[in-house]
Amino acid sequence: MKYISSSIFGCFFGIPTVIKITDSGLVVEVENRLIKFQWLELTVPPVFHLSFFGQILSFKTAKKNYIFTMLSYNSKRLHKNSFEQLWANANIKRVDTLLTTIEKITTHRYLRQSTIESIQLAVNPECKRWFPWLNSSKLSKSQTSITKKLKWLTYYQHWQAQGVTDCRESYIEKQLLRYQTFFDKVESNPLTLCQRRACIIDNDNNLLLAGAGTGKTSVMVGRAGYLLNSQQASSEQILLLAYGRKAANEMDERISDKLQTDKVSATTFHSLGLTIIAQVEGRKPSLSVFAEDEKIKSTWIQTYFEKLICDDSQYRVLILEYFSKYYYVERSDLDFNSLGERHQYYNDNDIRSLKGEKIKSFAELYIANWLFTHGIKYQYEANYAHDVTTVSRKQYQPDFFLPQLNIYIEYYGVDNNGDTAPYIDKGEFHKSMQWKRNTHSQFETDCLELTYAQHKQGQLLSFLKKSIMERKIQVEMLT
């Protein structure tokens, strides 16, 4: 049996200590006491530090740190490598168990995001037990079987997106092959590859986007059947919901016909809610008249909405802000491929200001609504006060004119570099900008210039307000 004894200083001036080294751990004999430590108890292999009075040996368990001083000077040279080897032999079993569990999880079910997080939570503390000490240890070169397993640990600790994708695709391919017959026969026509993948993919949350008539119901039937056949879920764990009773009945019929079971049923959201309330409260609730008469519901909503607007000033402010900024879903001019496509989008969505004008850009929409909600009268694309028509140019129509303030506003769709949307001729656009500036200069009319760059940076309206206030004009939002 190998052991470490005290240095000469420890024998005469310290507390004589003997540390016995066994395959299962360390036995420390000090002051007529025996203290046993299993290798599995130690978080990392024991560490040596040289001092004037001898070697210092330190290690820690989950509960406590231990330090033994004044040990023989040659103890590190004689025992460091064996400590690391014995600790590794005992603790590699933990790694084996963890890797086996991970392999089982990643090959028997679709790899969910929550599973990845759970795996990394288990792997991280295990990696801390082995690194960084292993990098400078002789074990890293002599024990290839151990280092190979630890490479897998670090792989999972820093699991890259491509690795996750490969793992998921491997699982999907195996399931497609294994349940090919089921997917071929579960509906009247074999499911498409996209439908089969939608049945198999089982992340924590799954969103299936599909248009009308593209086979969403087939996917729901196929997915329910796949989960049952693969024993990933029981019938009690499957809930199928539809908005309308007709769709729910159709799913019920197809599940009963195709899956040959009546244990999985589809229901509507309303029906489910009523059932839950009845089970909890012991009686079925009565439905509101609003649930059965759409006209009465609309009338009530309109009446209550108008009452809130009249009675609640804070609500009025919120309503104005909502309809001014958030009523339409904004699309950047850069999202379109052509000017025609942009015009088509604005026409199809009938984008209008609070005053009711059709507006040609979202920035102009926000400008118009800001002016309206601050009580500033404006005219959108009204003729310029001076006739500047020529044979080749129609009458100039600035974006906005504020008649009470005698101020024009032009919005230019250019960024900080002066660039326009790709489908706009940059050179012609800048010529037009310069012509407008020259025109206002010639007739000494006041024109505020706003740009796409300000809009993109969220400074469009604050710049508009600042520019108006610089002209000694007070603005205040309507309430």
PDB file of C-alpha atoms in Angstrom, residues 47-270:
ATOM      1  CA  VAL A  47      -3.730  19.132  -5.504  1.00  0.00           C
ATOM      2  CA  PHE A  48      -0.154  19.581  -4.228  1.00  0.00           C
ATOM      3  CA  HIS A  49       1.482  22.922  -3.368  1.00  0.00           C
ATOM      4  CA  LEU A  50       5.106  23.218  -2.241  1.00  0.00           C
ATOM      5  CA  SER A  51       5.922  25.238   0.867  1.00  0.00           C
ATOM      6  CA  PHE A  52       9.109  25.750   2.906  1.00  0.00           C
ATOM      7  CA  PHE A  53       7.906  23.191   5.466  1.00  0.00           C
ATOM      8  CA  GLY A  54       6.889  20.533   2.933  1.00  0.00           C
ATOM      9  CA  GLN A  55       4.113  19.744   0.483  1.00  0.00           C
ATOM     10  CA  ILE A  56       0.568  20.947   1.111  1.00  0.00           C
ATOM     11  CA  LEU A  57      -2.213  18.606  -0.031  1.00  0.00           C
ATOM     12  CA  SER A  58      -5.689  20.054  -0.589  1.00  0.00           C
ATOM     13  CA  PHE A  59      -8.939  18.641  -1.898  1.00  0.00           C
ATOM     14  CA  LYS A  60     -12.626  19.265  -1.442  1.00  0.00           C
ATOM     15  CA  THR A  61     -15.842  17.357  -1.208  1.00  0.00           C
ATOM     16  CA  ALA A  62     -19.340  18.643  -1.786  1.00  0.00           C
ATOM     17  CA  LYS A  63     -19.520  19.736   1.852  1.00  0.00           C
ATOM     18  CA  LYS A  64     -16.041  20.827   2.925  1.00  0.00           C
ATOM     19  CA  ASN A  65     -12.494  21.789   1.917  1.00  0.00           C
ATOM     20  CA  TYR A  66      -9.569  19.830   3.425  1.00  0.00           C
ATOM     21  CA  ILE A  67      -5.925  20.907   3.729  1.00  0.00           C
ATOM     22  CA  PHE A  68      -3.047  18.834   5.102  1.00  0.00           C
ATOM     23  CA  THR A  69       0.338  20.519   5.527  1.00  0.00           C
ATOM     24  CA  MET A  70       3.987  19.636   6.176  1.00  0.00           C
ATOM     25  CA  LEU A  71       3.935  16.462   4.057  1.00  0.00           C
ATOM     26  CA  SER A  72       7.047  14.849   2.593  1.00  0.00           C
ATOM     27  CA  TYR A  73       8.773  16.942  -0.066  1.00  0.00           C
ATOM     28  CA  ASN A  74       8.759  14.207  -2.726  1.00  0.00           C
ATOM     29  CA  SER A  75       5.070  13.315  -2.320  1.00  0.00           C
ATOM     30  CA  LYS A  76       3.965  15.313  -5.383  1.00  0.00           C
ATOM     31  CA  ARG A  77       6.558  13.655  -7.619  1.00  0.00           C
ATOM     32  CA  LEU A  78       5.626  10.209  -6.346  1.00  0.00           C
ATOM     33  CA  HIS A  79       1.850  10.438  -6.132  1.00  0.00           C
ATOM     34  CA  LYS A  80       0.363  13.251  -8.282  1.00  0.00           C
ATOM     35  CA  ASN A  81      -0.117  11.051 -11.343  1.00  0.00           C
ATOM     36  CA  SER A  82      -1.499   8.123  -9.360  1.00  0.00           C
ATOM     37  CA  PHE A  83      -3.975  10.449  -7.600  1.00  0.00           C
ATOM     38  CA  GLU A  84      -5.282  11.634 -10.944  1.00  0.00           C
ATOM     39  CA  GLN A  85      -5.417   8.093 -12.351  1.00  0.00           C
ATOM     40  CA  LEU A  86      -7.268   6.641  -9.354  1.00  0.00           C
ATOM     41  CA  TRP A  87      -9.701   9.583  -9.233  1.00  0.00           C
ATOM     42  CA  ALA A  88     -10.353   9.263 -12.969  1.00  0.00           C
ATOM     43  CA  ASN A  89     -10.913   5.495 -12.782  1.00  0.00           C
ATOM     44  CA  ALA A  90     -13.548   5.989 -10.106  1.00  0.00           C
ATOM     45  CA  ASN A  91     -15.278   9.032 -11.604  1.00  0.00           C
ATOM     46  CA  ILE A  92     -15.352   8.069 -15.274  1.00  0.00           C
ATOM     47  CA  LYS A  93     -18.286   5.800 -14.398  1.00  0.00           C
ATOM     48  CA  ARG A  94     -20.352   8.932 -13.740  1.00  0.00           C
ATOM     49  CA  VAL A  95     -19.472  10.162 -17.219  1.00  0.00           C
ATOM     50  CA  ASP A  96     -20.381   6.778 -18.733  1.00  0.00           C
ATOM     51  CA  THR A  97     -23.797   6.880 -17.079  1.00  0.00           C
ATOM     52  CA  LEU A  98     -24.426  10.458 -18.198  1.00  0.00           C
ATOM     53  CA  LEU A  99     -23.397   9.801 -21.813  1.00  0.00           C
ATOM     54  CA  THR A 100     -25.566   6.674 -21.957  1.00  0.00           C
ATOM     55  CA  THR A 101     -28.546   8.670 -20.695  1.00  0.00           C
ATOM     56  CA  ILE A 102     -27.935  11.431 -23.244  1.00  0.00           C
ATOM     57  CA  GLU A 103     -27.664   8.929 -26.093  1.00  0.00           C
ATOM     58  CA  LYS A 104     -30.934   7.296 -25.065  1.00  0.00           C
ATOM     59  CA  ILE A 105     -32.717  10.649 -24.834  1.00  0.00           C
ATOM     60  CA  THR A 106     -31.436  11.937 -28.176  1.00  0.00           C
ATOM     61  CA  THR A 107     -32.156   8.769 -30.166  1.00  0.00           C
ATOM     62  CA  HIS A 108     -35.538   7.736 -28.742  1.00  0.00           C
ATOM     63  CA  ARG A 109     -37.360  11.088 -28.909  1.00  0.00           C
ATOM     64  CA  TYR A 110     -37.261  14.316 -30.865  1.00  0.00           C
ATOM     65  CA  LEU A 111     -34.660  16.615 -29.323  1.00  0.00           C
ATOM     66  CA  ARG A 112     -36.579  19.451 -27.663  1.00  0.00           C
ATOM     67  CA  GLN A 113     -35.055  22.779 -26.664  1.00  0.00           C
ATOM     68  CA  SER A 114     -35.872  22.068 -23.024  1.00  0.00           C
ATOM     69  CA  THR A 115     -34.055  18.722 -23.335  1.00  0.00           C
ATOM     70  CA  ILE A 116     -30.947  20.483 -24.635  1.00  0.00           C
ATOM     71  CA  GLU A 117     -31.050  22.826 -21.646  1.00  0.00           C
ATOM     72  CA  SER A 118     -31.492  19.891 -19.229  1.00  0.00           C
ATOM     73  CA  ILE A 119     -28.578  18.016 -20.803  1.00  0.00           C
ATOM     74  CA  GLN A 120     -26.322  21.048 -20.514  1.00  0.00           C
ATOM     75  CA  LEU A 121     -27.363  21.572 -16.896  1.00  0.00           C
ATOM     76  CA  ALA A 122     -26.205  18.012 -16.187  1.00  0.00           C
ATOM     77  CA  VAL A 123     -23.038  18.268 -18.286  1.00  0.00           C
ATOM     78  CA  ASN A 124     -21.736  21.620 -16.993  1.00  0.00           C
ATOM     79  CA  PRO A 125     -20.941  20.527 -13.401  1.00  0.00           C
ATOM     80  CA  GLU A 126     -19.377  17.301 -14.686  1.00  0.00           C
ATOM     81  CA  CYS A 127     -17.099  19.260 -17.011  1.00  0.00           C
ATOM     82  CA  LYS A 128     -15.996  21.411 -14.069  1.00  0.00           C
ATOM     83  CA  ARG A 129     -14.839  18.221 -12.296  1.00  0.00           C
ATOM     84  CA  TRP A 130     -12.522  17.315 -15.178  1.00  0.00           C
ATOM     85  CA  PHE A 131     -11.342  20.618 -16.555  1.00  0.00           C
ATOM     86  CA  PRO A 132      -9.015  22.432 -16.604  1.00  0.00           C
ATOM     87  CA  TRP A 133      -6.773  20.089 -14.564  1.00  0.00           C
ATOM     88  CA  LEU A 134      -6.984  17.311 -17.181  1.00  0.00           C
ATOM     89  CA  ASN A 135      -5.436  19.516 -19.888  1.00  0.00           C
ATOM     90  CA  SER A 136      -2.068  19.547 -18.090  1.00  0.00           C
ATOM     91  CA  SER A 137      -2.272  15.955 -16.842  1.00  0.00           C
ATOM     92  CA  LYS A 138      -0.482  12.952 -18.325  1.00  0.00           C
ATOM     93  CA  LEU A 139      -3.897  11.290 -18.421  1.00  0.00           C
ATOM     94  CA  SER A 140      -4.861  13.401 -21.423  1.00  0.00           C
ATOM     95  CA  LYS A 141      -2.258  11.528 -23.485  1.00  0.00           C
ATOM     96  CA  SER A 142      -2.150   8.099 -21.861  1.00  0.00           C
ATOM     97  CA  GLN A 143      -5.864   7.389 -21.330  1.00  0.00           C
ATOM     98  CA  THR A 144      -7.422   7.853 -24.769  1.00  0.00           C
ATOM     99  CA  SER A 145     -10.647   6.071 -23.771  1.00  0.00           C
ATOM    100  CA  ILE A 146     -11.207   8.599 -20.983  1.00  0.00           C
ATOM    101  CA  THR A 147     -10.333  11.630 -23.093  1.00  0.00           C
ATOM    102  CA  LYS A 148     -12.631  10.410 -25.885  1.00  0.00           C
ATOM    103  CA  LYS A 149     -15.585  10.304 -23.492  1.00  0.00           C
ATOM    104  CA  LEU A 150     -14.725  13.729 -22.117  1.00  0.00           C
ATOM    105  CA  LYS A 151     -14.642  15.162 -25.635  1.00  0.00           C
ATOM    106  CA  TRP A 152     -18.280  14.130 -25.924  1.00  0.00           C
ATOM    107  CA  LEU A 153     -18.982  15.955 -22.668  1.00  0.00           C
ATOM    108  CA  THR A 154     -17.499  19.192 -23.999  1.00  0.00           C
ATOM    109  CA  TYR A 155     -19.371  18.638 -27.279  1.00  0.00           C
ATOM    110  CA  TYR A 156     -22.676  18.625 -25.407  1.00  0.00           C
ATOM    111  CA  GLN A 157     -21.577  21.499 -23.156  1.00  0.00           C
ATOM    112  CA  HIS A 158     -21.068  23.716 -26.211  1.00  0.00           C
ATOM    113  CA  TRP A 159     -23.678  22.102 -28.442  1.00  0.00           C
ATOM    114  CA  GLN A 160     -23.599  23.967 -31.739  1.00  0.00           C
ATOM    115  CA  ALA A 161     -26.713  24.671 -33.804  1.00  0.00           C
ATOM    116  CA  GLN A 162     -25.535  22.415 -36.641  1.00  0.00           C
ATOM    117  CA  GLY A 163     -25.002  19.532 -34.219  1.00  0.00           C
ATOM    118  CA  VAL A 164     -28.512  19.965 -32.837  1.00  0.00           C
ATOM    119  CA  THR A 165     -29.941  20.052 -36.372  1.00  0.00           C
ATOM    120  CA  ASP A 166     -28.035  16.905 -37.353  1.00  0.00           C
ATOM    121  CA  CYS A 167     -29.319  15.078 -34.267  1.00  0.00           C
ATOM    122  CA  ARG A 168     -32.915  16.063 -34.992  1.00  0.00           C
ATOM    123  CA  GLU A 169     -32.710  15.207 -38.685  1.00  0.00           C
ATOM    124  CA  SER A 170     -31.242  11.794 -37.877  1.00  0.00           C
ATOM    125  CA  TYR A 171     -34.199  11.077 -35.582  1.00  0.00           C
ATOM    126  CA  ILE A 172     -36.716  12.310 -38.170  1.00  0.00           C
ATOM    127  CA  GLU A 173     -35.202  10.100 -40.891  1.00  0.00           C
ATOM    128  CA  LYS A 174     -35.440   7.005 -38.678  1.00  0.00           C
ATOM    129  CA  GLN A 175     -39.048   7.744 -37.737  1.00  0.00           C
ATOM    130  CA  LEU A 176     -40.025   8.406 -41.357  1.00  0.00           C
ATOM    131  CA  LEU A 177     -38.710   4.992 -42.301  1.00  0.00           C
ATOM    132  CA  ARG A 178     -40.144   3.200 -39.286  1.00  0.00           C
ATOM    133  CA  TYR A 179     -43.665   4.634 -39.655  1.00  0.00           C
ATOM    134  CA  GLN A 180     -43.764   4.851 -43.441  1.00  0.00           C
ATOM    135  CA  THR A 181     -46.675   2.402 -43.726  1.00  0.00           C
ATOM    136  CA  PHE A 182     -48.689   4.322 -41.122  1.00  0.00           C
ATOM    137  CA  PHE A 183     -48.159   7.665 -42.874  1.00  0.00           C
ATOM    138  CA  ASP A 184     -49.084   6.066 -46.210  1.00  0.00           C
ATOM    139  CA  LYS A 185     -52.447   4.795 -44.945  1.00  0.00           C
ATOM    140  CA  VAL A 186     -53.573   7.090 -42.107  1.00  0.00           C
ATOM    141  CA  GLU A 187     -55.533   9.258 -44.575  1.00  0.00           C
ATOM    142  CA  SER A 188     -57.191   8.571 -47.924  1.00  0.00           C
ATOM    143  CA  ASN A 189     -54.036   9.808 -49.651  1.00  0.00           C
ATOM    144  CA  PRO A 190     -50.496   9.263 -48.315  1.00  0.00           C
ATOM    145  CA  LEU A 191     -49.252  12.212 -46.271  1.00  0.00           C
ATOM    146  CA  THR A 192     -46.718  14.451 -47.983  1.00  0.00           C
ATOM    147  CA  LEU A 193     -43.167  14.694 -46.659  1.00  0.00           C
ATOM    148  CA  CYS A 194     -43.929  18.076 -45.070  1.00  0.00           C
ATOM    149  CA  GLN A 195     -47.007  16.631 -43.363  1.00  0.00           C
ATOM    150  CA  ARG A 196     -45.020  13.646 -42.061  1.00  0.00           C
ATOM    151  CA  ARG A 197     -42.321  15.914 -40.672  1.00  0.00           C
ATOM    152  CA  ALA A 198     -45.020  18.013 -38.986  1.00  0.00           C
ATOM    153  CA  CYS A 199     -46.287  14.842 -37.290  1.00  0.00           C
ATOM    154  CA  ILE A 200     -42.833  13.809 -36.058  1.00  0.00           C
ATOM    155  CA  ILE A 201     -41.279  17.131 -35.023  1.00  0.00           C
ATOM    156  CA  ASP A 202     -42.085  17.516 -31.334  1.00  0.00           C
ATOM    157  CA  ASN A 203     -40.399  20.566 -29.861  1.00  0.00           C
ATOM    158  CA  ASP A 204     -41.702  22.208 -26.679  1.00  0.00           C
ATOM    159  CA  ASN A 205     -43.882  24.484 -28.826  1.00  0.00           C
ATOM    160  CA  ASN A 206     -44.720  23.832 -32.468  1.00  0.00           C
ATOM    161  CA  LEU A 207     -46.354  26.284 -34.868  1.00  0.00           C
ATOM    162  CA  LEU A 208     -47.703  24.905 -38.138  1.00  0.00           C
ATOM    163  CA  LEU A 209     -48.453  27.573 -40.745  1.00  0.00           C
ATOM    164  CA  ALA A 210     -50.641  26.437 -43.623  1.00  0.00           C
ATOM    165  CA  GLY A 211     -53.319  27.936 -45.810  1.00  0.00           C
ATOM    166  CA  ALA A 212     -56.876  26.744 -46.288  1.00  0.00           C
ATOM    167  CA  GLY A 213     -57.178  23.321 -47.892  1.00  0.00           C
ATOM    168  CA  THR A 214     -53.504  22.387 -47.489  1.00  0.00           C
ATOM    169  CA  GLY A 215     -54.094  19.465 -45.127  1.00  0.00           C
ATOM    170  CA  LYS A 216     -53.940  20.841 -41.580  1.00  0.00           C
ATOM    171  CA  THR A 217     -56.653  18.431 -40.396  1.00  0.00           C
ATOM    172  CA  SER A 218     -54.760  15.518 -41.943  1.00  0.00           C
ATOM    173  CA  VAL A 219     -51.685  16.547 -39.969  1.00  0.00           C
ATOM    174  CA  MET A 220     -53.650  16.705 -36.706  1.00  0.00           C
ATOM    175  CA  VAL A 221     -55.109  13.237 -37.326  1.00  0.00           C
ATOM    176  CA  GLY A 222     -51.727  11.879 -38.405  1.00  0.00           C
ATOM    177  CA  ARG A 223     -49.907  13.473 -35.473  1.00  0.00           C
ATOM    178  CA  ALA A 224     -52.368  12.048 -32.950  1.00  0.00           C
ATOM    179  CA  GLY A 225     -52.020   8.601 -34.510  1.00  0.00           C
ATOM    180  CA  TYR A 226     -48.225   8.843 -34.643  1.00  0.00           C
ATOM    181  CA  LEU A 227     -47.987   9.802 -30.957  1.00  0.00           C
ATOM    182  CA  LEU A 228     -50.208   6.865 -30.024  1.00  0.00           C
ATOM    183  CA  ASN A 229     -48.430   4.322 -32.250  1.00  0.00           C
ATOM    184  CA  SER A 230     -44.968   5.419 -31.116  1.00  0.00           C
ATOM    185  CA  GLN A 231     -46.182   5.333 -27.485  1.00  0.00           C
ATOM    186  CA  GLN A 232     -44.978   8.881 -26.894  1.00  0.00           C
ATOM    187  CA  ALA A 233     -48.403   9.828 -25.559  1.00  0.00           C
ATOM    188  CA  SER A 234     -51.545   8.129 -24.327  1.00  0.00           C
ATOM    189  CA  SER A 235     -55.027   9.077 -25.480  1.00  0.00           C
ATOM    190  CA  GLU A 236     -55.613  10.910 -22.175  1.00  0.00           C
ATOM    191  CA  GLN A 237     -52.667  13.206 -22.935  1.00  0.00           C
ATOM    192  CA  ILE A 238     -53.927  14.343 -26.352  1.00  0.00           C
ATOM    193  CA  LEU A 239     -56.253  17.336 -26.678  1.00  0.00           C
ATOM    194  CA  LEU A 240     -57.493  18.401 -30.112  1.00  0.00           C
ATOM    195  CA  LEU A 241     -59.117  21.827 -30.376  1.00  0.00           C
ATOM    196  CA  ALA A 242     -60.882  23.654 -33.195  1.00  0.00           C
ATOM    197  CA  TYR A 243     -62.523  27.065 -33.372  1.00  0.00           C
ATOM    198  CA  GLY A 244     -65.743  25.865 -34.961  1.00  0.00           C
ATOM    199  CA  ARG A 245     -68.004  22.930 -34.189  1.00  0.00           C
ATOM    200  CA  LYS A 246     -67.960  21.838 -37.838  1.00  0.00           C
ATOM    201  CA  ALA A 247     -64.160  21.486 -37.848  1.00  0.00           C
ATOM    202  CA  ALA A 248     -64.220  19.670 -34.498  1.00  0.00           C
ATOM    203  CA  ASN A 249     -66.839  17.200 -35.751  1.00  0.00           C
ATOM    204  CA  GLU A 250     -64.804  16.567 -38.902  1.00  0.00           C
ATOM    205  CA  MET A 251     -61.713  15.761 -36.828  1.00  0.00           C
ATOM    206  CA  ASP A 252     -63.746  13.474 -34.583  1.00  0.00           C
ATOM    207  CA  GLU A 253     -65.081  11.528 -37.556  1.00  0.00           C
ATOM    208  CA  ARG A 254     -61.685  11.158 -39.197  1.00  0.00           C
ATOM    209  CA  ILE A 255     -59.962  10.078 -35.983  1.00  0.00           C
ATOM    210  CA  SER A 256     -62.650   7.484 -35.328  1.00  0.00           C
ATOM    211  CA  ASP A 257     -62.459   6.254 -38.933  1.00  0.00           C
ATOM    212  CA  LYS A 258     -58.696   6.366 -39.522  1.00  0.00           C
ATOM    213  CA  LEU A 259     -57.310   5.619 -36.052  1.00  0.00           C
ATOM    214  CA  GLN A 260     -60.073   3.227 -35.021  1.00  0.00           C
ATOM    215  CA  THR A 261     -60.410   4.767 -31.561  1.00  0.00           C
ATOM    216  CA  ASP A 262     -62.975   6.810 -29.685  1.00  0.00           C
ATOM    217  CA  LYS A 263     -60.605   7.657 -26.835  1.00  0.00           C
ATOM    218  CA  VAL A 264     -59.202  10.705 -28.644  1.00  0.00           C
ATOM    219  CA  SER A 265     -61.801  13.348 -29.385  1.00  0.00           C
ATOM    220  CA  ALA A 266     -61.808  16.873 -30.760  1.00  0.00           C
ATOM    221  CA  THR A 267     -63.704  19.755 -29.215  1.00  0.00           C
ATOM    222  CA  THR A 268     -64.101  23.502 -29.577  1.00  0.00           C
ATOM    223  CA  PHE A 269     -62.489  26.055 -27.285  1.00  0.00           C
ATOM    224  CA  HIS A 270     -65.908  27.077 -25.977  1.00  0.00           C
TER     225      HIS A 270
END
